[in-house]
JSON list of C-alpha atoms in Angstrom, two decimals:
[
{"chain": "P", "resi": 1, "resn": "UNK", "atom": "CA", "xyz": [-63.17, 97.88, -1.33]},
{"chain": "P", "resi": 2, "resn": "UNK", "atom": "CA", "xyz": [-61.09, 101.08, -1.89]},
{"chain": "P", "resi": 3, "resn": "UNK", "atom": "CA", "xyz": [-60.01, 101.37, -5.12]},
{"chain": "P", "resi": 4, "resn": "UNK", "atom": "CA", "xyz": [-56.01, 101.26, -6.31]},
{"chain": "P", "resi": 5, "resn": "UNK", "atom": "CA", "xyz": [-54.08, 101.92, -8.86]},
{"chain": "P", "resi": 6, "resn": "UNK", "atom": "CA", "xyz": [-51.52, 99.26, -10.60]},
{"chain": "P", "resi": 7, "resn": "UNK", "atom": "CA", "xyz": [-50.09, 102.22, -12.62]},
{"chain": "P", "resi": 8, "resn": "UNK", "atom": "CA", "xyz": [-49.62, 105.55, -13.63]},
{"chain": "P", "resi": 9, "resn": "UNK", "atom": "CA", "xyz": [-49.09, 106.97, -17.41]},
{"chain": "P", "resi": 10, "resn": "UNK", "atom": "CA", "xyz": [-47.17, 109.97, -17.19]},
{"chain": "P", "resi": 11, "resn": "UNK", "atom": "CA", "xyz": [-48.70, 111.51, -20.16]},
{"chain": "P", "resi": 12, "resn": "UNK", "atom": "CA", "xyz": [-52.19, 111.11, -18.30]},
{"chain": "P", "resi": 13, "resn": "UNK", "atom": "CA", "xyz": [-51.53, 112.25, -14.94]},
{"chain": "P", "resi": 14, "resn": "UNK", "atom": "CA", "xyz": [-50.83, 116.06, -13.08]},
{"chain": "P", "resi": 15, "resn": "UNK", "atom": "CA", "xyz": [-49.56, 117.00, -9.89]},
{"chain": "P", "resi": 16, "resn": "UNK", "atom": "CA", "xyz": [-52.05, 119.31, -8.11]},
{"chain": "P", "resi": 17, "resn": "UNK", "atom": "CA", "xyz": [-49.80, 121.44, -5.91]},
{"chain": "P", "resi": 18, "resn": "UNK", "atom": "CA", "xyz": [-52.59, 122.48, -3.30]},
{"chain": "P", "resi": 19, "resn": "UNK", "atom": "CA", "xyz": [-52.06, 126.23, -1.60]},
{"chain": "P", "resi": 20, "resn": "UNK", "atom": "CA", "xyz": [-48.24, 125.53, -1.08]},
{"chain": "P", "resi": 21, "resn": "UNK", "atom": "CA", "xyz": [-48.34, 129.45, -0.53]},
{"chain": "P", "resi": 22, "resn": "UNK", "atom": "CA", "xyz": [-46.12, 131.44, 1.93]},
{"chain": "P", "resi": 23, "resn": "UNK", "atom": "CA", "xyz": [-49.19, 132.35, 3.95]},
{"chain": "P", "resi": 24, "resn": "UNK", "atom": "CA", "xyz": [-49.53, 128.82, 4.91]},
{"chain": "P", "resi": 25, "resn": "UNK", "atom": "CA", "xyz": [-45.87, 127.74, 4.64]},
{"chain": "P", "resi": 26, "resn": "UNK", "atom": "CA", "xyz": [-43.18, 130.61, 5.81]},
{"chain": "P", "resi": 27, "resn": "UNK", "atom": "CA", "xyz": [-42.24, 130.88, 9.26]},
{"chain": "P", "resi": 28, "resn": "UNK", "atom": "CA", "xyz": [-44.03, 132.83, 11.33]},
{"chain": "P", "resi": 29, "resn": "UNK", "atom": "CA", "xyz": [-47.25, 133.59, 9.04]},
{"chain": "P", "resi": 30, "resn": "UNK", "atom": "CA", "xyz": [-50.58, 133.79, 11.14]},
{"chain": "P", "resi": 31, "resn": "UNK", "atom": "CA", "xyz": [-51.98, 130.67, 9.46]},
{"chain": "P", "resi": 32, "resn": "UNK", "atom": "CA", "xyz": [-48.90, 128.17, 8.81]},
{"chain": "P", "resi": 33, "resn": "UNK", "atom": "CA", "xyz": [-48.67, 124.43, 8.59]},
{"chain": "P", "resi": 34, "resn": "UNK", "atom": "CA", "xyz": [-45.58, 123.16, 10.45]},
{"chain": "P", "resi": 35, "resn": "UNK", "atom": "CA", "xyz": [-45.83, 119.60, 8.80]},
{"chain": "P", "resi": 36, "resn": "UNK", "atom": "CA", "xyz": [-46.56, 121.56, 4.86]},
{"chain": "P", "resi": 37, "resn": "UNK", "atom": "CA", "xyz": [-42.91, 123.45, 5.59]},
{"chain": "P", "resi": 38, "resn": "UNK", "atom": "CA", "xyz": [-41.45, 120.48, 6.89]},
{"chain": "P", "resi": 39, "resn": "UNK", "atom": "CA", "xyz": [-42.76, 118.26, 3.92]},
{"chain": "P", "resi": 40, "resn": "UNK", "atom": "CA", "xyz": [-41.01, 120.70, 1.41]},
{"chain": "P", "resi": 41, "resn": "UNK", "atom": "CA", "xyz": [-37.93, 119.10, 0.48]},
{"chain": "P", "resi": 42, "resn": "UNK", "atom": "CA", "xyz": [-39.57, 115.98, -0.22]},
{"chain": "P", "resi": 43, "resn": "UNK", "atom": "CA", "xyz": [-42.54, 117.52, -2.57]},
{"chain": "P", "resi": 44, "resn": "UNK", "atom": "CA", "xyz": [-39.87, 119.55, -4.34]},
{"chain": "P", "resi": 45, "resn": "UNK", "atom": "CA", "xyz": [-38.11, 116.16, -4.72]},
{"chain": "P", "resi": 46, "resn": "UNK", "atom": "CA", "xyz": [-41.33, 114.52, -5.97]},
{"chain": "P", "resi": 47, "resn": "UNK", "atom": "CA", "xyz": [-42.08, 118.02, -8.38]},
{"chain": "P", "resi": 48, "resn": "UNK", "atom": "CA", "xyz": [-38.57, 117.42, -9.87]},
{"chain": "P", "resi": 49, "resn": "UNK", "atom": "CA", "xyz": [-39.60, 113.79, -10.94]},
{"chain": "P", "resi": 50, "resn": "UNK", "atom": "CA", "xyz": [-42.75, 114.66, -12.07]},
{"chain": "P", "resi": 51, "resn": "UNK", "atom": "CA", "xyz": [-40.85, 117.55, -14.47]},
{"chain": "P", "resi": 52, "resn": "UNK", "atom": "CA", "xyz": [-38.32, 114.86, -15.87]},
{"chain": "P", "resi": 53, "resn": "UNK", "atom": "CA", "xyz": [-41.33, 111.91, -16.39]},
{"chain": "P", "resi": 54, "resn": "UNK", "atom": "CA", "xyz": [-43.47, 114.13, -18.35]},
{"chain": "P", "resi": 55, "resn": "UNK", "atom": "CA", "xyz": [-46.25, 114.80, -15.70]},
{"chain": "P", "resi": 56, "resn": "UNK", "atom": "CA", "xyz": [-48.19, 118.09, -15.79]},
{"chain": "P", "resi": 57, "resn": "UNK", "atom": "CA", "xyz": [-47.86, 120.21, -12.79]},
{"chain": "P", "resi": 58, "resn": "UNK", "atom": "CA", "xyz": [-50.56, 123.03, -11.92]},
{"chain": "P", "resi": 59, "resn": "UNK", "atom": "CA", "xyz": [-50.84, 125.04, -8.76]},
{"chain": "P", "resi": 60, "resn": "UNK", "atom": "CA", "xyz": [-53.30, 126.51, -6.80]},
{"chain": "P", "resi": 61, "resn": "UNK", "atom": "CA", "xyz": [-53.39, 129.27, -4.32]},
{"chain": "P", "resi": 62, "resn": "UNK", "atom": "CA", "xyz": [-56.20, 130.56, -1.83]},
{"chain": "P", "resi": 63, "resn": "UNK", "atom": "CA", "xyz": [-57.01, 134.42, -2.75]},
{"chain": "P", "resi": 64, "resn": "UNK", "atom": "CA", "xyz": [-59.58, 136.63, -1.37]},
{"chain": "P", "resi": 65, "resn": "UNK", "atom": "CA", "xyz": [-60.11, 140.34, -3.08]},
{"chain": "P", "resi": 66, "resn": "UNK", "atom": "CA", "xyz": [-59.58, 143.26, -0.21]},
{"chain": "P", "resi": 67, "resn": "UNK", "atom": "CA", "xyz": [-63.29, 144.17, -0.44]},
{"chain": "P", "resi": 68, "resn": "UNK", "atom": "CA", "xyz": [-64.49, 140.63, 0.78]},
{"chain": "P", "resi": 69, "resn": "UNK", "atom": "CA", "xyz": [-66.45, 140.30, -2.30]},
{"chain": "P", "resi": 70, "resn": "UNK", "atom": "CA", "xyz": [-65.22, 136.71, -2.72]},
{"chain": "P", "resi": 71, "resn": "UNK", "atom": "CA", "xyz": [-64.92, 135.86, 0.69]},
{"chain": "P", "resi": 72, "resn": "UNK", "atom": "CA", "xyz": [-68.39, 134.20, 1.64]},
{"chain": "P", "resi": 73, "resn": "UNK", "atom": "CA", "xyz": [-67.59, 133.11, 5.25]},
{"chain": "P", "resi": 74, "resn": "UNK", "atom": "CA", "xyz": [-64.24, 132.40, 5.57]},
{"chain": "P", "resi": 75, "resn": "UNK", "atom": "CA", "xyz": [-63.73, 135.88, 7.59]},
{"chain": "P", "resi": 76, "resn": "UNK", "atom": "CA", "xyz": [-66.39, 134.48, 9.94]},
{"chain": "P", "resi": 77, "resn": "UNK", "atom": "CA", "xyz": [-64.03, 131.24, 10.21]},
{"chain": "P", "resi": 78, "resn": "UNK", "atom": "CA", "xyz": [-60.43, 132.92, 10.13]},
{"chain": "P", "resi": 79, "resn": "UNK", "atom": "CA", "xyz": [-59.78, 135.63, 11.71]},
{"chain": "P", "resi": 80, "resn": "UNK", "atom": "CA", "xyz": [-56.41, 136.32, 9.69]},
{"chain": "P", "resi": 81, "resn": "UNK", "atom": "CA", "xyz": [-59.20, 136.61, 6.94]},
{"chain": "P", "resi": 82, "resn": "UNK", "atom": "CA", "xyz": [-61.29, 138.93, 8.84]},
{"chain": "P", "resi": 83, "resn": "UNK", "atom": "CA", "xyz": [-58.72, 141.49, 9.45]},
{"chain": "P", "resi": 84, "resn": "UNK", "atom": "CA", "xyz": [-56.82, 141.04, 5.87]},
{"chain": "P", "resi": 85, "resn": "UNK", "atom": "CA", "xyz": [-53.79, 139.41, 7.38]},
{"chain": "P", "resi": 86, "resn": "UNK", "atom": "CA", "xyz": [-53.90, 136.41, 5.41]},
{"chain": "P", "resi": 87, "resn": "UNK", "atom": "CA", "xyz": [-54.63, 135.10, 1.76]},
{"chain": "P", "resi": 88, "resn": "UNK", "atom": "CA", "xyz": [-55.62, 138.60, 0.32]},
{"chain": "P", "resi": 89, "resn": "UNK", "atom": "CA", "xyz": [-54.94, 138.80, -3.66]},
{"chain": "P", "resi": 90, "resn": "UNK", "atom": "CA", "xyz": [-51.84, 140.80, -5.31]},
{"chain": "P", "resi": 91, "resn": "UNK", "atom": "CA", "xyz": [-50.01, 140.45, -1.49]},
{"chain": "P", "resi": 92, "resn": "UNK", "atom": "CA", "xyz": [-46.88, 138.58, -1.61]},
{"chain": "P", "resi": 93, "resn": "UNK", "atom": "CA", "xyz": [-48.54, 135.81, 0.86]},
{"chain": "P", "resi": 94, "resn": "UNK", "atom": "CA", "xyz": [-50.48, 134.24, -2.05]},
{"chain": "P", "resi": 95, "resn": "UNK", "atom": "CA", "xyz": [-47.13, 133.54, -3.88]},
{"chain": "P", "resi": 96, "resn": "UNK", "atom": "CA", "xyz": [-45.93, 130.34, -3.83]},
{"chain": "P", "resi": 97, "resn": "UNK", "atom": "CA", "xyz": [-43.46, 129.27, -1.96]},
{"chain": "P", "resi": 98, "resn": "UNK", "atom": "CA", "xyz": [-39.77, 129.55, -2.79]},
{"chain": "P", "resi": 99, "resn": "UNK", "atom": "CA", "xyz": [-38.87, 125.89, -2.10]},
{"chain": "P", "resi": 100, "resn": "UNK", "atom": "CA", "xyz": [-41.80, 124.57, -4.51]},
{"chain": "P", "resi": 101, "resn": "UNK", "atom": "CA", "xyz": [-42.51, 127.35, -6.70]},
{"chain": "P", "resi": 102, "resn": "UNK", "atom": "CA", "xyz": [-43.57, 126.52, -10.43]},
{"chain": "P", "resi": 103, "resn": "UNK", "atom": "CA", "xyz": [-41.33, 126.04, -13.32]},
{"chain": "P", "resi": 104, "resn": "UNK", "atom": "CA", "xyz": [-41.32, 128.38, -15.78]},
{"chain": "P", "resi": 105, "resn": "UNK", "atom": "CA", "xyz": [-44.53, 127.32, -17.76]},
{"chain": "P", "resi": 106, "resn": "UNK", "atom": "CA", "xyz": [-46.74, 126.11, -15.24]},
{"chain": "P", "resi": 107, "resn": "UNK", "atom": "CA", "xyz": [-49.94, 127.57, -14.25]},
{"chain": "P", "resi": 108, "resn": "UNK", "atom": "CA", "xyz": [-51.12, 129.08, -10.59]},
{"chain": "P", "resi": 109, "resn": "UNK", "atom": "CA", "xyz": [-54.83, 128.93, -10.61]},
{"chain": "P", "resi": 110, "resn": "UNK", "atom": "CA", "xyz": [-56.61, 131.01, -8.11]},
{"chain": "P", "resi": 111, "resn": "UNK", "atom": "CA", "xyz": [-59.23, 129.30, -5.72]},
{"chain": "P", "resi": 112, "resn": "UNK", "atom": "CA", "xyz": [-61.83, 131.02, -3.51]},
{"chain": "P", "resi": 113, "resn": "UNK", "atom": "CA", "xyz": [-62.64, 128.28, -1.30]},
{"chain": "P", "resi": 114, "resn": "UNK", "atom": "CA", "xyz": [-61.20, 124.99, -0.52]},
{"chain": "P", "resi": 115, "resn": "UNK", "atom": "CA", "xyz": [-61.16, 123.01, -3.66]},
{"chain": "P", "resi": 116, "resn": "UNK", "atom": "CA", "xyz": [-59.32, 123.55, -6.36]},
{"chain": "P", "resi": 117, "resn": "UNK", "atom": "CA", "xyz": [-62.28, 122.73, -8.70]},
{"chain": "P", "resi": 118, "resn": "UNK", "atom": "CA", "xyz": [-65.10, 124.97, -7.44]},
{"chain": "P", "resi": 119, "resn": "UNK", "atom": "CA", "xyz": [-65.22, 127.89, -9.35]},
{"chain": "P", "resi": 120, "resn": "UNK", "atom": "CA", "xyz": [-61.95, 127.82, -11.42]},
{"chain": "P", "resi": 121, "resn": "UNK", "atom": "CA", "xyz": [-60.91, 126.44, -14.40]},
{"chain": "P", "resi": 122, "resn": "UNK", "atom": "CA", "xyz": [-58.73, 123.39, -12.90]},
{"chain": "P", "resi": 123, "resn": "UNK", "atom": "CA", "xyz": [-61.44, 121.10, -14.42]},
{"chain": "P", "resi": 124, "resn": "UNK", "atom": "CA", "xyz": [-60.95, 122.63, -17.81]},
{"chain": "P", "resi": 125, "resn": "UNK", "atom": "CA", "xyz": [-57.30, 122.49, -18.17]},
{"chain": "P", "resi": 126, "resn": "UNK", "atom": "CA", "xyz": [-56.64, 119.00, -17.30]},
{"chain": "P", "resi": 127, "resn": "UNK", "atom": "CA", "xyz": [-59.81, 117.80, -19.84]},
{"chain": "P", "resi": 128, "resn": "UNK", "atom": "CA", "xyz": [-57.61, 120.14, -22.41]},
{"chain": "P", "resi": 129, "resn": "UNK", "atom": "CA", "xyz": [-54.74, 117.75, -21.35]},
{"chain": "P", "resi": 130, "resn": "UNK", "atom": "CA", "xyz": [-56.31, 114.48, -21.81]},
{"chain": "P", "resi": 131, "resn": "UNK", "atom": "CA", "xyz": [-55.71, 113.68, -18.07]},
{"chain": "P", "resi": 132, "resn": "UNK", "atom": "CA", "xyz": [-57.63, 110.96, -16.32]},
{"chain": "P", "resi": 133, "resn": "UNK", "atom": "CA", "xyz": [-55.53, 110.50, -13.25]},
{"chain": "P", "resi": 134, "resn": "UNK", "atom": "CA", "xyz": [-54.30, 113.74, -10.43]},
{"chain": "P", "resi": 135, "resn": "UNK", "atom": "CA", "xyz": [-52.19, 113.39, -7.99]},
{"chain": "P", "resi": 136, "resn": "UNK", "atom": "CA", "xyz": [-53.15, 115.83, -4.77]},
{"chain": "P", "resi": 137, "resn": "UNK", "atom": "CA", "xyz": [-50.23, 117.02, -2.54]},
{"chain": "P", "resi": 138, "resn": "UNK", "atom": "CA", "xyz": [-50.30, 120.58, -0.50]},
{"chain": "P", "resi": 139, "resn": "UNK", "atom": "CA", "xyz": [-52.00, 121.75, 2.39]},
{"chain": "P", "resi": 140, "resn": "UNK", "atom": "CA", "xyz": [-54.33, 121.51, 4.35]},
{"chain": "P", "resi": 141, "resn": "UNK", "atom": "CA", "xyz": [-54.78, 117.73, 4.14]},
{"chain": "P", "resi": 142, "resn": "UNK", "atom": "CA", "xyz": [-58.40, 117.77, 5.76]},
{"chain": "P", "resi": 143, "resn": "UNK", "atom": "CA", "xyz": [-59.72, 121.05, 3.79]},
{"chain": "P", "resi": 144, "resn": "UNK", "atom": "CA", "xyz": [-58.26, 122.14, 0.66]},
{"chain": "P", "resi": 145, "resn": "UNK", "atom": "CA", "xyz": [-56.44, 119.14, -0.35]},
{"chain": "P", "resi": 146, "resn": "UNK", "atom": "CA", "xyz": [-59.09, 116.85, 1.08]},
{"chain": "P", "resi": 147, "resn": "UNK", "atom": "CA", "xyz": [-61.89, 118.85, -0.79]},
{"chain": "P", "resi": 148, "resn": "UNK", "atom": "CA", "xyz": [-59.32, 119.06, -4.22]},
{"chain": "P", "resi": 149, "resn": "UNK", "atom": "CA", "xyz": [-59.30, 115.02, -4.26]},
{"chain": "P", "resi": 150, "resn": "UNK", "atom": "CA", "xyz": [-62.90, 114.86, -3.54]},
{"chain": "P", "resi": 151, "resn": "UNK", "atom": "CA", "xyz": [-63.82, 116.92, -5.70]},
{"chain": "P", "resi": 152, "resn": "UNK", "atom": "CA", "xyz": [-61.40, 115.16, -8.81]},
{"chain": "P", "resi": 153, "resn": "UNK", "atom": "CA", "xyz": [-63.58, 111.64, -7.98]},
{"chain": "P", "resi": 154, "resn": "UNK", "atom": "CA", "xyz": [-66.60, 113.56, -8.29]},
{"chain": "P", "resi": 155, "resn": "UNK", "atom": "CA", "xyz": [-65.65, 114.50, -11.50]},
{"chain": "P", "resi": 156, "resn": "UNK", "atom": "CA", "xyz": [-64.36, 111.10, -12.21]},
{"chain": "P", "resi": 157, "resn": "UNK", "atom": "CA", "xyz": [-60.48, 111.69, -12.44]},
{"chain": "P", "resi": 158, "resn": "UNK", "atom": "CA", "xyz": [-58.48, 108.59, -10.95]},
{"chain": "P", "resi": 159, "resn": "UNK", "atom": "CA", "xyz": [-56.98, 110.34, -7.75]},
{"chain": "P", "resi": 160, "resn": "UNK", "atom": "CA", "xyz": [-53.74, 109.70, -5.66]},
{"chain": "P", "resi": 161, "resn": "UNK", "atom": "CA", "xyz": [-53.34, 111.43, -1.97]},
{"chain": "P", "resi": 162, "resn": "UNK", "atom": "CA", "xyz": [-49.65, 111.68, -1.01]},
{"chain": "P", "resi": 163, "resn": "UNK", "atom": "CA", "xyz": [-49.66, 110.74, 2.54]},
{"chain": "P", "resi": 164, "resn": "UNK", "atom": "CA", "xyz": [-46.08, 112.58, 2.79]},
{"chain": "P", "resi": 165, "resn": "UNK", "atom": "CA", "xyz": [-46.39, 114.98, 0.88]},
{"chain": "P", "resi": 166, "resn": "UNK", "atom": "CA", "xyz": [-49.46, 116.90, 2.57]},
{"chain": "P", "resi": 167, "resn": "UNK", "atom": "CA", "xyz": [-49.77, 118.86, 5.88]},
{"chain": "P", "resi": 168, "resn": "UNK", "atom": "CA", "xyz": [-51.69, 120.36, 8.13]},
{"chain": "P", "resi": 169, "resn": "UNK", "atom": "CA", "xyz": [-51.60, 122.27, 11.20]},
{"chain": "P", "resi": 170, "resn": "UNK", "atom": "CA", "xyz": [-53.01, 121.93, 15.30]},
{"chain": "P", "resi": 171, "resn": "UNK", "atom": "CA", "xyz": [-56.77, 122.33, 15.95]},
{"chain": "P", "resi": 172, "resn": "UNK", "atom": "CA", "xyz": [-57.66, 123.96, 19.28]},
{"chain": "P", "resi": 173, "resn": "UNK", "atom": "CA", "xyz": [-60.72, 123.11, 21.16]},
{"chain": "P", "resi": 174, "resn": "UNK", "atom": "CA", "xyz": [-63.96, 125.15, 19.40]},
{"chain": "P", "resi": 175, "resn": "UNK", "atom": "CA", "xyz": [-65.87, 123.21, 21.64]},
{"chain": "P", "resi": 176, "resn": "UNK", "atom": "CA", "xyz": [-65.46, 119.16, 20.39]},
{"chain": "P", "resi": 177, "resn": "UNK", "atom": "CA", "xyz": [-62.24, 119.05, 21.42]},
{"chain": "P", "resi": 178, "resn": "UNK", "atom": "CA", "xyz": [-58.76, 119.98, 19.92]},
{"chain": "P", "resi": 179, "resn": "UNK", "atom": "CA", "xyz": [-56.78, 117.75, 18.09]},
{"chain": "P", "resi": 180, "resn": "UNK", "atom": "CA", "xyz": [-52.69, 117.66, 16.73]},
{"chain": "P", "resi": 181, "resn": "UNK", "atom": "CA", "xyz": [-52.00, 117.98, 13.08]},
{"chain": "P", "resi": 182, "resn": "UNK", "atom": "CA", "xyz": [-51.06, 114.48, 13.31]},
{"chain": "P", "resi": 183, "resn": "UNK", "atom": "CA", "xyz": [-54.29, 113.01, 14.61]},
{"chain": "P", "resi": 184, "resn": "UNK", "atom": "CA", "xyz": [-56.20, 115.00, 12.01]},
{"chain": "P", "resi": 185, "resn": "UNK", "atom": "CA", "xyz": [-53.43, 114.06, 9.56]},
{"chain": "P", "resi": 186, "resn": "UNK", "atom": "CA", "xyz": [-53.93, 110.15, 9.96]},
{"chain": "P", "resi": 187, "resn": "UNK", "atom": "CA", "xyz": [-57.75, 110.50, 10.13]},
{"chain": "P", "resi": 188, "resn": "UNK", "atom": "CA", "xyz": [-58.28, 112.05, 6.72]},
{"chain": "P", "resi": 189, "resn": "UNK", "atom": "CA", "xyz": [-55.65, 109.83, 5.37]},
{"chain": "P", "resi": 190, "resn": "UNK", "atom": "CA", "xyz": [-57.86, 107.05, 7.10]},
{"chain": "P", "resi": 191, "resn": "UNK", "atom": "CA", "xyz": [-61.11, 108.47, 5.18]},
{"chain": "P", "resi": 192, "resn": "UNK", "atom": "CA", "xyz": [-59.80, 109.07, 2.13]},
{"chain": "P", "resi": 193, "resn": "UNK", "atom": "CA", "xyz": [-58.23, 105.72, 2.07]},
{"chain": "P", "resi": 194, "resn": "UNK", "atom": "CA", "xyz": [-61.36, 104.39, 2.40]},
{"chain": "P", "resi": 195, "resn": "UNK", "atom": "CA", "xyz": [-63.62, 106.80, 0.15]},
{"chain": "P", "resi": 196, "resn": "UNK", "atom": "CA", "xyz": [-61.99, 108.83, -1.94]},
{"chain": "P", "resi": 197, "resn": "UNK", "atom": "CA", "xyz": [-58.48, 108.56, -3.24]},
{"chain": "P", "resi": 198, "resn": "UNK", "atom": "CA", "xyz": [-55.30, 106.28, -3.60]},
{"chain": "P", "resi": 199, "resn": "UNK", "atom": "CA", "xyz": [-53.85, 106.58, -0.34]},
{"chain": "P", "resi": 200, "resn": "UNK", "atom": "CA", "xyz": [-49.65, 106.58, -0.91]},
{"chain": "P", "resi": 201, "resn": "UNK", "atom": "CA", "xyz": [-46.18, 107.97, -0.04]},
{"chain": "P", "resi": 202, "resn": "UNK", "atom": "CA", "xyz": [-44.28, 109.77, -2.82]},
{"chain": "P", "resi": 203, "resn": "UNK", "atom": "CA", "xyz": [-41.70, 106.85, -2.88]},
{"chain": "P", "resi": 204, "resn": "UNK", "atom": "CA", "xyz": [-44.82, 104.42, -3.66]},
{"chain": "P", "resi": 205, "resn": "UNK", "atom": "CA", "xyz": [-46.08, 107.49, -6.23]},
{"chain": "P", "resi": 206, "resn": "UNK", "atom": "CA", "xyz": [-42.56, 107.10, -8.30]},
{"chain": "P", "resi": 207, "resn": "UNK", "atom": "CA", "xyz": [-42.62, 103.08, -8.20]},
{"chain": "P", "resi": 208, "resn": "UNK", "atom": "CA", "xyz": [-46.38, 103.23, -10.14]},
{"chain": "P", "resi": 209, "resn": "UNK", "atom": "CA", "xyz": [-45.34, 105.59, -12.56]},
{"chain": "P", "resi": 210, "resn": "UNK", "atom": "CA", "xyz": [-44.79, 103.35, -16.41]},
{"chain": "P", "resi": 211, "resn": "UNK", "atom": "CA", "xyz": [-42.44, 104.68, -19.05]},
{"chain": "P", "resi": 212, "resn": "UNK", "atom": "CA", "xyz": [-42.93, 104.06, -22.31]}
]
């Protein structure tokens, strides 16, 4: 059976903030998630609690250098990548964005690929922290945060997936068929659920959550 938490020690715990950057967020950016700009208000909400119950918060962002040395083959797979549209470090599209950005304090850690684990120092900071449990909210639900909270069980951190307080975007048809950012919403939500993480809403997140 899935795994599930009966509580959460603040003191234990961070909030993984998952690419919540303006080139996935702000209107009218080549590569944005509608249901990440619409789920703003409430993961600024859940941020704010996090802040006042003691919970860690850490950010990361997706970067890629201007010379493609870091790129691998995302600019095969995104062509906002390809052509430097998207994503590119020191460009104000890597900032996060305005309605979530970090409190003074808090770290951004830049990610080359999907996870927030592979190649950074995410791992190291929260062992520095005595953390055993993450809580993954963001965007993409199916890539980057799917491959963030995958990643955390790998590594054996207890991990919640905030059903509400993720997003993703449509999928055209590459040839298997498209599918609507709520379809591939609810499936990863139905995986994870069953493999991965602690499947919950950010109202369920804050009911967990034991103060001394």
């Amino acid at each position: 059976m899935p795994y599930q938490l009966k509580e959460i020690d603040p003191k234990k715990t961070a909030m993984i903030v998952v690419d919540m950057q303006n080139d996935f967020v702000a209107e009218g950016v080549p590569m944005q998630s509608a249901q990440a700009l619409a789920m703003v208000p409430r993961l600024a909400d859940t941020l704010s609690f996090c802040r006042k119950v003691g919970i860690k918060v850490v950010y990361t962002t997706h970067v890629h250098r201007r010379d493609g040395s870091d790129m691998g083959l995302y600019d095969d797979l995104y062509p906002p990548i390809a052509s430097r549209a998207a994503l590119i470090d020191e460009t104000p599209g890597i900032e996060i964005y305005p309605g979530v950005a970090p409190a003074p304090g808090e770290h951004v850690i830049k990610k080359h690929r999907y996870s927030g684990f592979f190649a950074t120092d995410l791992d190291l900071m929260l062992r520095e922290w005595g953390i055993d449990t993450v809580i993954v909210s963001g965007t993409t639900t199916e890539n980057c945060c799917l491959s963030t909270a995958r990643e955390a069980m790998f590594l054996n951190y207890k991990t919640v997936f905030l059903s509400d307080a993720t997003g993703t975007f449509d999928y055209p048809d590459v040839g298997q068929g498209a599918m609507s950012a709520e379809e591939v919403h609810k499936a990863t939500l139905i995986i994870l659920a069953f493999s991965t993480a602690h499947v919950m809403t950010a109202k369920e997140f804050k009911t967990l959550v034991t103060l001394a």
